[in-house]
């Protein structure tokens, strides 16, 4: 629910900060004082398009902010987490609208688009007024409310799953159909796979091949290098390194009796002599392993040439040929049984359609029962709200579709006749704003506790009524406030008296400027405000007594 609303340079409000609690909060004030500004502020905070006209005259921008607790808004919390905008168990919406018409928005301090603000706002606040196109006018929302009223979640989940399965199978069949005659493709794939399969494309084998080719291609140079190194070690051009080391070691050994530290040098020279001998032996083995085989070299070059040609053909490095072979093989296997696969998919799709039809039929039957109950409940509430003889019905309209639909086999249309003798018309076509607001209230009360939106705002739902009907409207709003947070802008004392909390909007002119202020009222101030609403310009002692009695009676109920 909303806990705090802050306004700055918004219309005729220079600055205001309002704290809200649970239950029903009423907002009242003189005509033209700006009672509906709070509703307008919530609309812009929840995604309405920016209008430079809301910026206070002379100001650069209007700033709006609202804080919401999410304990009663699990859907909003899930949305925040999904969009990585969550910040604990609270949520803050902020919007700045500039005088040139531009605007920026933030969700929990993170920049947000208007679409994101609207999506989240729809999960936090639902506005019912005389002019706004509220959610209840949307046929999709009407169907969702009917399903919530009928508690259809399990049936609806089954219908959606069968529709999803049918769509998946239909997509696979479409892919096969678009492929057409796959005979030529199969033959081409088989040729490519066979060509690649003739070569060993294992990465280790490719490394060995390239290493062997380098050795054969450079065998003459390698052999010559080994021979030259062995000749130098053997001393073919003079004293061998081994004999030189031996002589130096012997000379130093004779001197070591006079200088003991020379013994360490002698030991190092002897070790070097041993390593030199091992190096010579290693060179001899390597030299003897070299095989100047032109035929072998040609074979290696031929194989490398084939691999390079395949790599150019498939536009891949040699190392990528193995993956290409596997991909072609997989496609070949997928197309090899194309006709059989199409028949199998067709049977599965037919079964999915049958399963959907059976599940949709159960859902349709349950919807019909729920529609009758909801229609009766709303019609009874309409009579209490001053529309006696009115009719409310829920029309289930079968959808003409060639494919299973995830929402079921029908659409939903709320229909209403507010006056006796008139045929029911779609709710979205009801002309009277006051009637529309009261009908919306009746629907909300009938579906009490089923609407997931935690905060409901009613903007002058009492237009065109009075007396006992006004008191009933107030009682219904108060009952709704026991389940949801309710904000209600009203001009009727019978409705205002029912609120758990009360704000008064007043307007004053200072110089050339007009200011509106929003003030929370205590019990004494509420009596005065109710007296003003009851008595008009002249407030007598009797009017105050009447107001006090009205407030006491409403709060006691």
Coordinates of C-alpha atoms in Angstrom, one line a residue:
X1 CA 0.0 0.0 0.0
X2 CA 1.0 3.6 -0.4
X3 CA 2.6 5.1 2.7
X4 CA 3.8 8.5 1.6
X5 CA 3.0 10.9 -1.2
X6 CA 5.2 14.0 -1.9
X7 CA 4.3 16.9 -4.2
X8 CA 6.4 19.9 -5.2
X9 CA 5.3 22.6 -7.6
X10 CA 2.5 20.4 -8.8
X11 CA -0.4 22.4 -10.3
X12 CA -1.5 24.8 -7.5
X13 CA 0.3 22.8 -4.8
X14 CA 3.7 24.4 -4.0
X15 CA 4.7 21.6 -1.6
X16 CA 2.9 18.8 0.3
X17 CA 3.8 15.6 2.0
X18 CA 1.0 13.2 2.9
X19 CA 1.3 10.1 5.0
X20 CA -1.2 7.3 4.4
X21 CA -2.3 4.4 6.5
X22 CA -4.4 1.3 6.0
X23 CA -8.1 1.3 5.6
X24 CA -10.2 4.0 3.9
X25 CA -8.8 7.6 3.5
X26 CA -11.2 10.3 2.3
X27 CA -10.2 13.6 0.6
X28 CA -12.7 16.5 0.7
X29 CA -12.7 20.2 0.1
X30 CA -14.4 23.1 -1.6
X31 CA -15.3 22.9 -5.2
X32 CA -12.2 23.9 -7.2
X33 CA -9.9 23.5 -4.3
X34 CA -8.0 20.7 -6.1
X35 CA -9.3 17.6 -4.4
X36 CA -8.6 15.4 -7.5
X37 CA -5.0 16.6 -7.6
X38 CA -4.0 13.6 -5.4
X39 CA -5.5 11.3 -7.9
X40 CA -3.8 13.1 -10.8
X41 CA -0.5 12.8 -9.0
X42 CA -0.9 9.0 -8.6
X43 CA -1.8 8.8 -12.3
X44 CA 1.4 10.5 -13.4
X45 CA 3.4 8.5 -10.9
X46 CA 2.1 5.3 -12.4
X47 CA 2.7 6.0 -16.0
X48 CA 0.4 8.6 -17.4
X49 CA 1.9 10.7 -20.2
X50 CA 3.6 13.9 -19.1
X51 CA 1.7 17.2 -19.5
X52 CA 3.6 20.5 -19.0
X53 CA 0.4 22.1 -17.7
X54 CA 0.7 20.3 -14.4
X55 CA 3.9 22.3 -13.6
X56 CA 3.1 25.2 -11.2
X57 CA 3.2 28.5 -12.9
X58 CA 6.7 30.1 -12.6
X59 CA 8.4 26.8 -11.6
X60 CA 10.9 24.9 -13.8
X61 CA 9.5 21.5 -13.0
X62 CA 7.1 19.5 -10.9
X63 CA 8.4 16.7 -8.7
X64 CA 6.3 13.8 -7.5
X65 CA 7.3 10.9 -5.3
X66 CA 5.5 8.0 -3.6
X67 CA 6.6 5.3 -1.2
X68 CA 4.8 1.9 -1.1
X69 CA 5.1 -1.0 1.2
X70 CA 5.2 -4.3 -0.6
X71 CA 4.0 -6.7 2.1
X72 CA 0.5 -6.8 0.4
X73 CA 1.9 -6.5 -3.2
X74 CA 3.7 -9.8 -4.0
X75 CA 3.1 -9.3 -7.8
X76 CA 4.8 -5.9 -7.6
X77 CA 7.7 -7.3 -5.6
X78 CA 8.1 -10.1 -8.2
X79 CA 8.2 -7.6 -11.0
X80 CA 10.8 -5.5 -9.2
X81 CA 13.0 -8.6 -8.8
X82 CA 12.6 -9.7 -12.4
X83 CA 13.6 -6.2 -13.6
X84 CA 16.5 -6.0 -11.0
X85 CA 15.0 -2.9 -9.3
X86 CA 14.1 -4.4 -6.0
X87 CA 15.3 -2.8 -2.8
X88 CA 14.0 -4.6 0.2
X89 CA 10.3 -4.7 1.2
X90 CA 9.6 -1.1 0.1
X91 CA 9.3 0.7 -3.3
X92 CA 9.8 4.3 -4.2
X93 CA 8.4 5.9 -7.4
X94 CA 9.7 9.3 -8.4
X95 CA 8.9 11.5 -11.4
X96 CA 10.0 14.9 -12.5
X97 CA 8.0 16.7 -15.2
X98 CA 9.7 19.8 -16.7
X99 CA 7.9 23.0 -17.9
X100 CA 8.9 22.2 -21.5
X101 CA 6.9 18.9 -21.3
X102 CA 9.9 16.5 -20.8
X103 CA 10.0 14.1 -17.9
X104 CA 12.1 11.5 -16.2
X105 CA 11.2 8.7 -13.9
X106 CA 12.9 6.5 -11.3
X107 CA 12.0 3.3 -9.5
X108 CA 13.9 2.8 -6.3
X109 CA 16.5 5.4 -7.4
X110 CA 17.1 3.6 -10.8
X111 CA 16.1 5.4 -14.1
X112 CA 13.0 3.8 -15.5
X113 CA 11.0 4.1 -18.8
X114 CA 7.4 5.2 -18.9
X115 CA 6.4 1.7 -19.9
X116 CA 8.2 0.2 -16.8
X117 CA 6.5 2.8 -14.6
X118 CA 3.1 1.9 -16.1
X119 CA 3.7 -1.9 -15.7
X120 CA 4.7 -1.5 -12.0
X121 CA 2.0 1.1 -11.3
X122 CA -0.7 -1.3 -12.5
X123 CA 0.4 -3.7 -9.8
X124 CA 0.3 -1.1 -7.1
X125 CA -2.6 1.2 -7.7
X126 CA -6.0 0.9 -9.5
X127 CA -7.8 4.2 -10.2
X128 CA -11.6 4.4 -10.6
X129 CA -12.9 7.7 -11.7
X130 CA -15.3 9.4 -14.0
X131 CA -12.9 10.0 -16.8
X132 CA -10.0 7.5 -16.5
X133 CA -10.0 4.3 -18.5
X134 CA -9.6 2.0 -15.6
X135 CA -8.5 -1.6 -15.7
X136 CA -12.1 -2.8 -15.4
X137 CA -13.0 -1.5 -18.9
X138 CA -10.4 -3.8 -20.5
X139 CA -11.9 -7.1 -21.6
X140 CA -8.7 -8.9 -20.7
X141 CA -8.9 -7.6 -17.2
X142 CA -12.6 -8.5 -17.0
X143 CA -11.7 -12.1 -17.9
X144 CA -8.9 -12.1 -15.3
X145 CA -11.3 -10.8 -12.6
X146 CA -13.9 -13.5 -13.5
X147 CA -11.3 -16.2 -13.3
X148 CA -10.1 -14.8 -9.9
X149 CA -13.8 -14.7 -8.8
X150 CA -14.2 -18.3 -9.9
X151 CA -10.8 -19.4 -8.5
X152 CA -9.8 -20.9 -11.9
X153 CA -6.1 -20.9 -11.5
X154 CA -5.6 -24.7 -11.7
X155 CA -8.0 -25.0 -14.8
X156 CA -6.4 -22.0 -16.5
X157 CA -2.9 -23.4 -15.9
X158 CA -3.9 -26.7 -17.6
X159 CA -5.4 -24.8 -20.6
X160 CA -2.3 -22.7 -21.0
X161 CA 0.0 -25.7 -20.9
X162 CA -1.9 -27.5 -23.6
X163 CA -2.0 -24.4 -25.8
X164 CA 1.8 -23.9 -25.3
X165 CA 2.4 -27.5 -26.3
X166 CA 0.2 -27.2 -29.4
X167 CA 1.9 -24.0 -30.5
X168 CA 5.3 -25.7 -30.1
X169 CA 4.4 -28.7 -32.2
X170 CA 2.7 -26.4 -34.8
X171 CA 5.9 -24.4 -35.1
X172 CA 8.0 -27.5 -35.7
X173 CA 5.6 -28.7 -38.4
X174 CA 5.8 -25.3 -40.0
X175 CA 9.6 -25.5 -40.1
X176 CA 9.3 -28.9 -41.8
X177 CA 6.8 -27.6 -44.3
X178 CA 8.9 -24.5 -45.2
X179 CA 11.8 -26.8 -45.9
X180 CA 9.8 -28.4 -48.8
X181 CA 11.4 -31.4 -50.6
X182 CA 14.4 -32.3 -48.6
X183 CA 15.8 -34.9 -51.1
X184 CA 18.3 -32.6 -52.7
X185 CA 19.4 -31.2 -49.3
X186 CA 19.9 -34.8 -47.9
X187 CA 22.0 -35.7 -50.9
X188 CA 24.1 -32.6 -50.5
X189 CA 24.5 -33.1 -46.8
X190 CA 25.5 -36.8 -47.3
X191 CA 28.2 -35.8 -49.8
X192 CA 29.6 -33.2 -47.4
X193 CA 29.6 -35.5 -44.4
X194 CA 31.2 -38.3 -46.5
X195 CA 33.9 -36.0 -47.7
X196 CA 34.7 -34.8 -44.2
X197 CA 34.5 -38.3 -42.7
X198 CA 37.3 -39.5 -45.0
X199 CA 39.7 -37.3 -43.0
X200 CA 40.8 -37.8 -39.4
X201 CA 39.8 -34.5 -37.9
X202 CA 40.7 -35.3 -34.3
X203 CA 42.6 -32.3 -32.8
X204 CA 45.4 -34.4 -31.5
X205 CA 45.9 -36.1 -34.9
X206 CA 45.9 -32.7 -36.6
X207 CA 48.7 -31.5 -34.2
X208 CA 50.7 -34.7 -34.9
X209 CA 50.2 -34.2 -38.7
X210 CA 51.5 -30.6 -38.7
X211 CA 54.4 -31.5 -36.4
X212 CA 55.4 -34.5 -38.7
X213 CA 55.2 -32.3 -41.8
X214 CA 57.5 -29.7 -40.2
X215 CA 60.0 -32.4 -39.4
X216 CA 60.0 -33.9 -42.9
X217 CA 60.0 -30.5 -44.6
X218 CA 63.1 -29.4 -42.6
X219 CA 64.7 -32.9 -42.3
X220 CA 67.8 -32.0 -44.4
X221 CA 68.5 -28.8 -42.5
X222 CA 68.0 -30.6 -39.2
X223 CA 70.3 -33.5 -40.2
X224 CA 73.0 -31.1 -41.2
X225 CA 72.7 -29.1 -38.0
X226 CA 73.0 -32.3 -35.9
X227 CA 76.1 -33.4 -37.9
X228 CA 77.8 -30.0 -37.5
X229 CA 77.1 -30.0 -33.8
X230 CA 78.5 -33.5 -33.4
X231 CA 81.6 -32.6 -35.3
X232 CA 82.3 -29.7 -33.0
X233 CA 81.8 -31.8 -30.0
X234 CA 84.1 -34.5 -31.4
X235 CA 86.8 -31.9 -32.3
X236 CA 87.0 -32.6 -36.0
X237 CA 88.2 -29.0 -36.4
X238 CA 90.6 -29.2 -33.5
X239 CA 90.6 -30.2 -29.8
X240 CA 87.3 -31.7 -28.8
X241 CA 85.3 -30.1 -26.0
X242 CA 85.5 -33.2 -24.0
X243 CA 89.2 -33.5 -24.1
X244 CA 89.6 -29.8 -23.3
X245 CA 87.4 -30.1 -20.3
X246 CA 89.3 -33.2 -19.1
X247 CA 92.6 -31.3 -19.4
X248 CA 91.4 -28.3 -17.5
X249 CA 89.9 -30.5 -14.8
X250 CA 93.2 -32.4 -14.4
X251 CA 95.3 -29.2 -14.2
X252 CA 93.0 -27.8 -11.5
X253 CA 92.9 -31.1 -9.6
X254 CA 96.7 -30.9 -9.2
X255 CA 96.4 -27.4 -7.8
X256 CA 93.5 -28.1 -5.5
X257 CA 96.0 -29.4 -2.8
X258 CA 97.2 -25.8 -2.4
X259 CA 93.7 -24.2 -2.8
X260 CA 90.9 -26.5 -1.6
X261 CA 88.2 -24.3 -3.1
X262 CA 89.3 -25.5 -6.6
X263 CA 87.9 -28.9 -5.8
X264 CA 84.4 -27.5 -6.2
X265 CA 85.3 -26.1 -9.6
X266 CA 86.8 -29.5 -10.6
X267 CA 83.6 -31.2 -9.6
X268 CA 81.6 -28.8 -11.7
X269 CA 83.9 -29.5 -14.7
X270 CA 83.5 -33.2 -14.3
X271 CA 79.7 -32.9 -14.2
X272 CA 79.8 -30.7 -17.3
X273 CA 81.9 -33.4 -19.0
X274 CA 79.3 -36.0 -18.2
X275 CA 76.4 -33.8 -19.5
X276 CA 78.5 -33.1 -22.6
X277 CA 78.8 -36.8 -23.3
X278 CA 75.0 -37.2 -22.8
X279 CA 74.3 -34.3 -25.1
X280 CA 76.5 -36.0 -27.8
X281 CA 74.7 -39.3 -27.4
X282 CA 71.3 -37.5 -27.7
X283 CA 72.4 -35.8 -30.9
X284 CA 73.5 -39.1 -32.4
X285 CA 70.1 -40.7 -31.6
X286 CA 68.2 -37.8 -33.2
X287 CA 70.5 -37.8 -36.2
X288 CA 70.0 -41.5 -36.7
X289 CA 66.1 -41.0 -36.4
X290 CA 66.0 -38.6 -39.3
X291 CA 64.7 -40.2 -42.5
X292 CA 65.0 -38.2 -45.6
X293 CA 61.9 -39.8 -47.2
X294 CA 60.6 -37.7 -50.1
X295 CA 57.6 -40.0 -50.5
X296 CA 56.5 -39.6 -46.9
X297 CA 56.9 -35.8 -47.2
X298 CA 54.7 -35.8 -50.3
X299 CA 52.0 -37.9 -48.5
X300 CA 52.0 -35.4 -45.6
X301 CA 51.8 -32.4 -48.0
X302 CA 48.9 -34.1 -49.9
X303 CA 46.9 -34.6 -46.8
X304 CA 47.5 -31.1 -45.6
X305 CA 46.5 -29.8 -49.0
X306 CA 43.2 -31.7 -48.7
X307 CA 42.5 -30.3 -45.3
X308 CA 43.2 -26.7 -46.4
X309 CA 40.9 -27.2 -49.4
X310 CA 38.1 -28.4 -47.1
X311 CA 38.7 -25.5 -44.8
X312 CA 38.4 -23.0 -47.6
X313 CA 35.3 -24.7 -48.9
X314 CA 33.6 -24.5 -45.5
X315 CA 35.1 -21.1 -44.7
X316 CA 36.6 -22.4 -41.5
X317 CA 40.0 -22.9 -40.0
X318 CA 41.2 -26.5 -40.1
X319 CA 40.5 -26.9 -36.4
X320 CA 36.8 -26.1 -37.1
X321 CA 36.2 -28.9 -39.6
X322 CA 35.3 -31.4 -36.9
X323 CA 32.5 -29.2 -35.5
X324 CA 31.3 -28.6 -39.1
X325 CA 31.1 -32.3 -39.7
X326 CA 29.2 -33.0 -36.6
X327 CA 26.7 -30.1 -37.4
X328 CA 26.1 -31.4 -40.9
X329 CA 25.7 -35.0 -39.5
X330 CA 23.1 -33.8 -37.0
X331 CA 21.1 -31.9 -39.8
X332 CA 21.3 -35.0 -42.0
X333 CA 19.9 -37.2 -39.3
X334 CA 17.1 -34.7 -38.6
X335 CA 16.1 -34.7 -42.3
X336 CA 16.6 -38.4 -42.9
X337 CA 13.2 -39.1 -41.4
X338 CA 11.4 -35.9 -42.4
X339 CA 8.2 -37.5 -43.7
X340 CA 7.9 -39.9 -40.7
X341 CA 8.7 -37.0 -38.3
X342 CA 6.0 -34.9 -39.9
X343 CA 3.4 -37.6 -39.4
X344 CA 4.5 -38.1 -35.8
X345 CA 4.3 -34.3 -35.1
X346 CA 0.9 -34.1 -36.7
X347 CA -0.4 -36.8 -34.4
X348 CA 1.0 -35.2 -31.4
X349 CA -0.4 -31.8 -32.4
X350 CA -3.8 -33.4 -32.9
X351 CA -3.6 -34.9 -29.4
X352 CA -2.5 -31.6 -27.9
X353 CA -5.6 -29.9 -29.5
X354 CA -7.9 -32.5 -28.1
X355 CA -6.3 -32.2 -24.6
X356 CA -6.8 -28.4 -24.8
X357 CA -10.4 -28.7 -25.9
X358 CA -11.2 -31.0 -23.0
X359 CA -9.5 -28.6 -20.5
X360 CA -11.0 -25.6 -22.1
X361 CA -14.5 -27.1 -21.9
X362 CA -14.1 -27.6 -18.1
X363 CA -12.9 -24.0 -17.8
X364 CA -15.8 -22.8 -19.8
X365 CA -18.3 -24.6 -17.6
X366 CA -16.8 -23.2 -14.5
X367 CA -16.7 -19.7 -16.0
X368 CA -20.4 -19.9 -16.8
X369 CA -21.2 -20.7 -13.2
X370 CA -18.9 -17.9 -11.9
X371 CA -20.4 -15.4 -14.4
X372 CA -23.9 -16.0 -13.1
X373 CA -22.9 -15.7 -9.5
X374 CA -20.8 -12.5 -10.2
X375 CA -23.7 -11.0 -12.2
X376 CA -26.2 -11.6 -9.4
X377 CA -23.8 -10.2 -6.7
X378 CA -23.0 -7.0 -8.7
X379 CA -26.7 -6.4 -9.6
X380 CA -27.7 -6.6 -5.9
X381 CA -24.9 -4.2 -5.0
X382 CA -26.0 -1.8 -7.8
X383 CA -29.5 -1.7 -6.3
X384 CA -27.9 -0.7 -2.9
X385 CA -25.9 2.0 -4.7
X386 CA -28.9 3.8 -6.1
X387 CA -29.4 1.9 -9.4
X388 CA -32.4 -0.2 -8.5
X389 CA -33.7 -2.2 -11.4
X390 CA -30.3 -2.2 -13.0
X391 CA -28.9 -5.3 -14.6
X392 CA -25.4 -6.6 -14.6
X393 CA -24.4 -9.6 -16.6
X394 CA -21.2 -11.3 -17.7
X395 CA -21.3 -12.3 -21.4
X396 CA -19.0 -15.2 -22.4
X397 CA -18.3 -14.8 -26.1
X398 CA -16.8 -17.9 -27.8
X399 CA -13.7 -17.1 -29.8
X400 CA -13.5 -18.1 -33.4
X401 CA -9.9 -19.4 -33.6
X402 CA -8.2 -22.1 -35.6
X403 CA -5.7 -22.6 -32.8
X404 CA -5.9 -23.3 -29.1
X405 CA -5.8 -20.1 -27.1
X406 CA -4.0 -19.8 -23.8
X407 CA -6.8 -17.9 -22.1
X408 CA -9.4 -20.5 -23.1
X409 CA -12.3 -20.8 -25.6
X410 CA -14.1 -17.5 -24.8
X411 CA -13.7 -13.9 -24.2
X412 CA -15.5 -12.0 -21.4
X413 CA -17.6 -8.8 -21.6
X414 CA -19.2 -7.1 -18.6
X415 CA -22.6 -5.8 -19.6
X416 CA -24.8 -3.4 -17.6
X417 CA -28.1 -1.6 -17.7
X418 CA -28.2 1.1 -15.1
X419 CA -31.9 1.9 -15.7
X420 CA -34.9 -0.5 -15.9
X421 CA -36.2 -1.3 -19.3
X422 CA -32.9 -0.6 -21.1
X423 CA -31.0 -3.5 -22.7
X424 CA -27.6 -4.3 -21.2
X425 CA -24.6 -2.6 -22.9
X426 CA -20.9 -3.2 -22.6
X427 CA -19.5 -1.6 -19.4
X428 CA -16.9 0.2 -21.5
X429 CA -19.7 2.0 -23.4
X430 CA -21.6 3.3 -20.3
X431 CA -21.9 7.0 -20.8
X432 CA -22.3 8.3 -17.2
X433 CA -19.1 8.7 -15.3
X434 CA -20.8 8.6 -12.0
X435 CA -22.7 5.4 -12.9
X436 CA -19.5 3.9 -14.2
X437 CA -17.7 4.6 -11.0
X438 CA -20.4 3.1 -8.8
X439 CA -20.7 0.0 -11.0
X440 CA -16.9 -0.4 -10.7
X441 CA -17.3 -0.1 -6.9
X442 CA -20.0 -2.7 -6.9
X443 CA -17.7 -5.1 -8.9
X444 CA -14.9 -4.5 -6.5
X445 CA -17.0 -5.2 -3.5
X446 CA -18.5 -8.3 -5.1
X447 CA -15.0 -9.6 -5.8
X448 CA -13.7 -8.4 -2.4
X449 CA -10.3 -9.9 -1.7
X450 CA -9.7 -11.3 -5.2
X451 CA -8.1 -8.2 -6.7
X452 CA -4.3 -8.4 -6.3
X453 CA -3.9 -4.6 -6.5
X454 CA -3.3 -3.3 -2.9
X455 CA -4.4 0.3 -3.3
X456 CA -7.7 1.4 -4.9
X457 CA -8.5 5.0 -5.7
X458 CA -12.0 6.2 -6.2
X459 CA -12.4 9.7 -7.6
X460 CA -15.9 11.2 -6.8
X461 CA -17.7 7.9 -7.2
X462 CA -20.6 9.6 -5.4
X463 CA -21.4 12.0 -8.2
X464 CA -25.1 12.3 -8.8
X465 CA -26.3 10.6 -5.6
X466 CA -27.2 11.6 -2.1
X467 CA -29.1 10.7 1.0
X468 CA -29.3 7.0 2.0
X469 CA -27.5 5.9 -1.2
X470 CA -24.6 8.1 -0.4
X471 CA -24.3 6.4 3.0
X472 CA -24.4 3.0 1.4
X473 CA -21.6 4.0 -0.9
X474 CA -19.6 5.1 2.1
X475 CA -20.3 1.8 3.9
X476 CA -19.2 -0.2 0.9
X477 CA -16.0 1.8 0.5
X478 CA -15.3 1.3 4.2
X479 CA -15.9 -2.4 3.9
X480 CA -13.5 -2.5 0.9
X481 CA -11.0 -0.6 3.1
X482 CA -11.0 -3.5 5.5
X483 CA -9.4 -5.7 2.8
X484 CA -7.5 -3.1 0.7
X485 CA -6.2 0.4 1.1
X486 CA -8.8 2.8 -0.3
X487 CA -8.4 6.4 -1.2
X488 CA -11.6 8.3 -2.0
X489 CA -12.2 11.8 -3.2
X490 CA -15.7 12.9 -2.2
X491 CA -18.0 15.8 -1.8
X492 CA -20.6 14.0 0.2
X493 CA -20.5 14.0 4.1
X494 CA -22.2 10.6 4.2
X495 CA -19.1 9.1 2.4
X496 CA -16.5 11.3 4.1
X497 CA -17.8 10.2 7.6
X498 CA -17.0 6.6 6.8
X499 CA -13.3 7.1 6.3
X500 CA -10.7 5.8 8.7
X501 CA -8.6 8.9 7.8
X502 CA -9.6 12.3 6.4
X503 CA -7.6 14.9 4.4
X504 CA -9.0 18.4 3.6
X505 CA -7.9 20.3 0.5
X506 CA -8.2 24.1 0.8
X507 CA -7.3 26.8 -1.6
X508 CA -6.1 30.3 -0.8
X509 CA -5.0 33.3 -2.9
X510 CA -1.9 35.2 -1.9
X511 CA -1.2 38.2 -4.1
X512 CA -1.3 37.0 -7.7
X513 CA -0.8 33.3 -6.7
X514 CA -3.2 30.6 -5.8
X515 CA -2.1 27.9 -3.4
X516 CA -3.7 24.6 -2.4
X517 CA -2.9 22.9 0.9
X518 CA -3.7 19.4 2.0
X519 CA -4.3 19.0 5.7
X520 CA -4.9 15.8 7.8
X521 CA -7.9 16.2 10.1
X522 CA -8.3 15.1 13.7
X523 CA -11.8 14.2 15.0
X524 CA -12.6 17.8 15.9
X525 CA -11.5 19.1 12.5
X526 CA -13.5 16.3 10.8
X527 CA -16.6 17.5 12.5
X528 CA -16.1 21.0 11.2
X529 CA -15.4 19.7 7.7
X530 CA -18.5 17.5 7.7
X531 CA -20.5 20.4 9.0
X532 CA -19.3 22.5 6.1
X533 CA -20.2 19.7 3.7
X534 CA -23.7 19.5 5.3
X535 CA -24.5 23.2 5.9
X536 CA -22.7 25.1 3.1
X537 CA -22.0 28.8 3.9
X538 CA -23.7 29.1 7.3
X539 CA -22.8 26.4 9.8
X540 CA -25.2 26.4 12.7
X541 CA -24.9 24.6 16.0
X542 CA -27.5 22.1 14.8
X543 CA -25.4 21.4 11.7
X544 CA -22.4 20.7 13.8
X545 CA -24.4 18.4 16.0
X546 CA -25.6 16.5 13.0
X547 CA -22.1 16.2 11.7
X548 CA -20.8 14.9 15.0
X549 CA -23.5 12.4 15.2
X550 CA -22.9 11.3 11.6
X551 CA -19.2 10.8 12.3
X552 CA -19.8 8.9 15.5
X553 CA -22.4 6.6 13.9
X554 CA -20.1 5.9 10.9
X555 CA -17.0 5.2 13.0
X556 CA -19.0 3.0 15.4
X557 CA -20.1 0.8 12.5

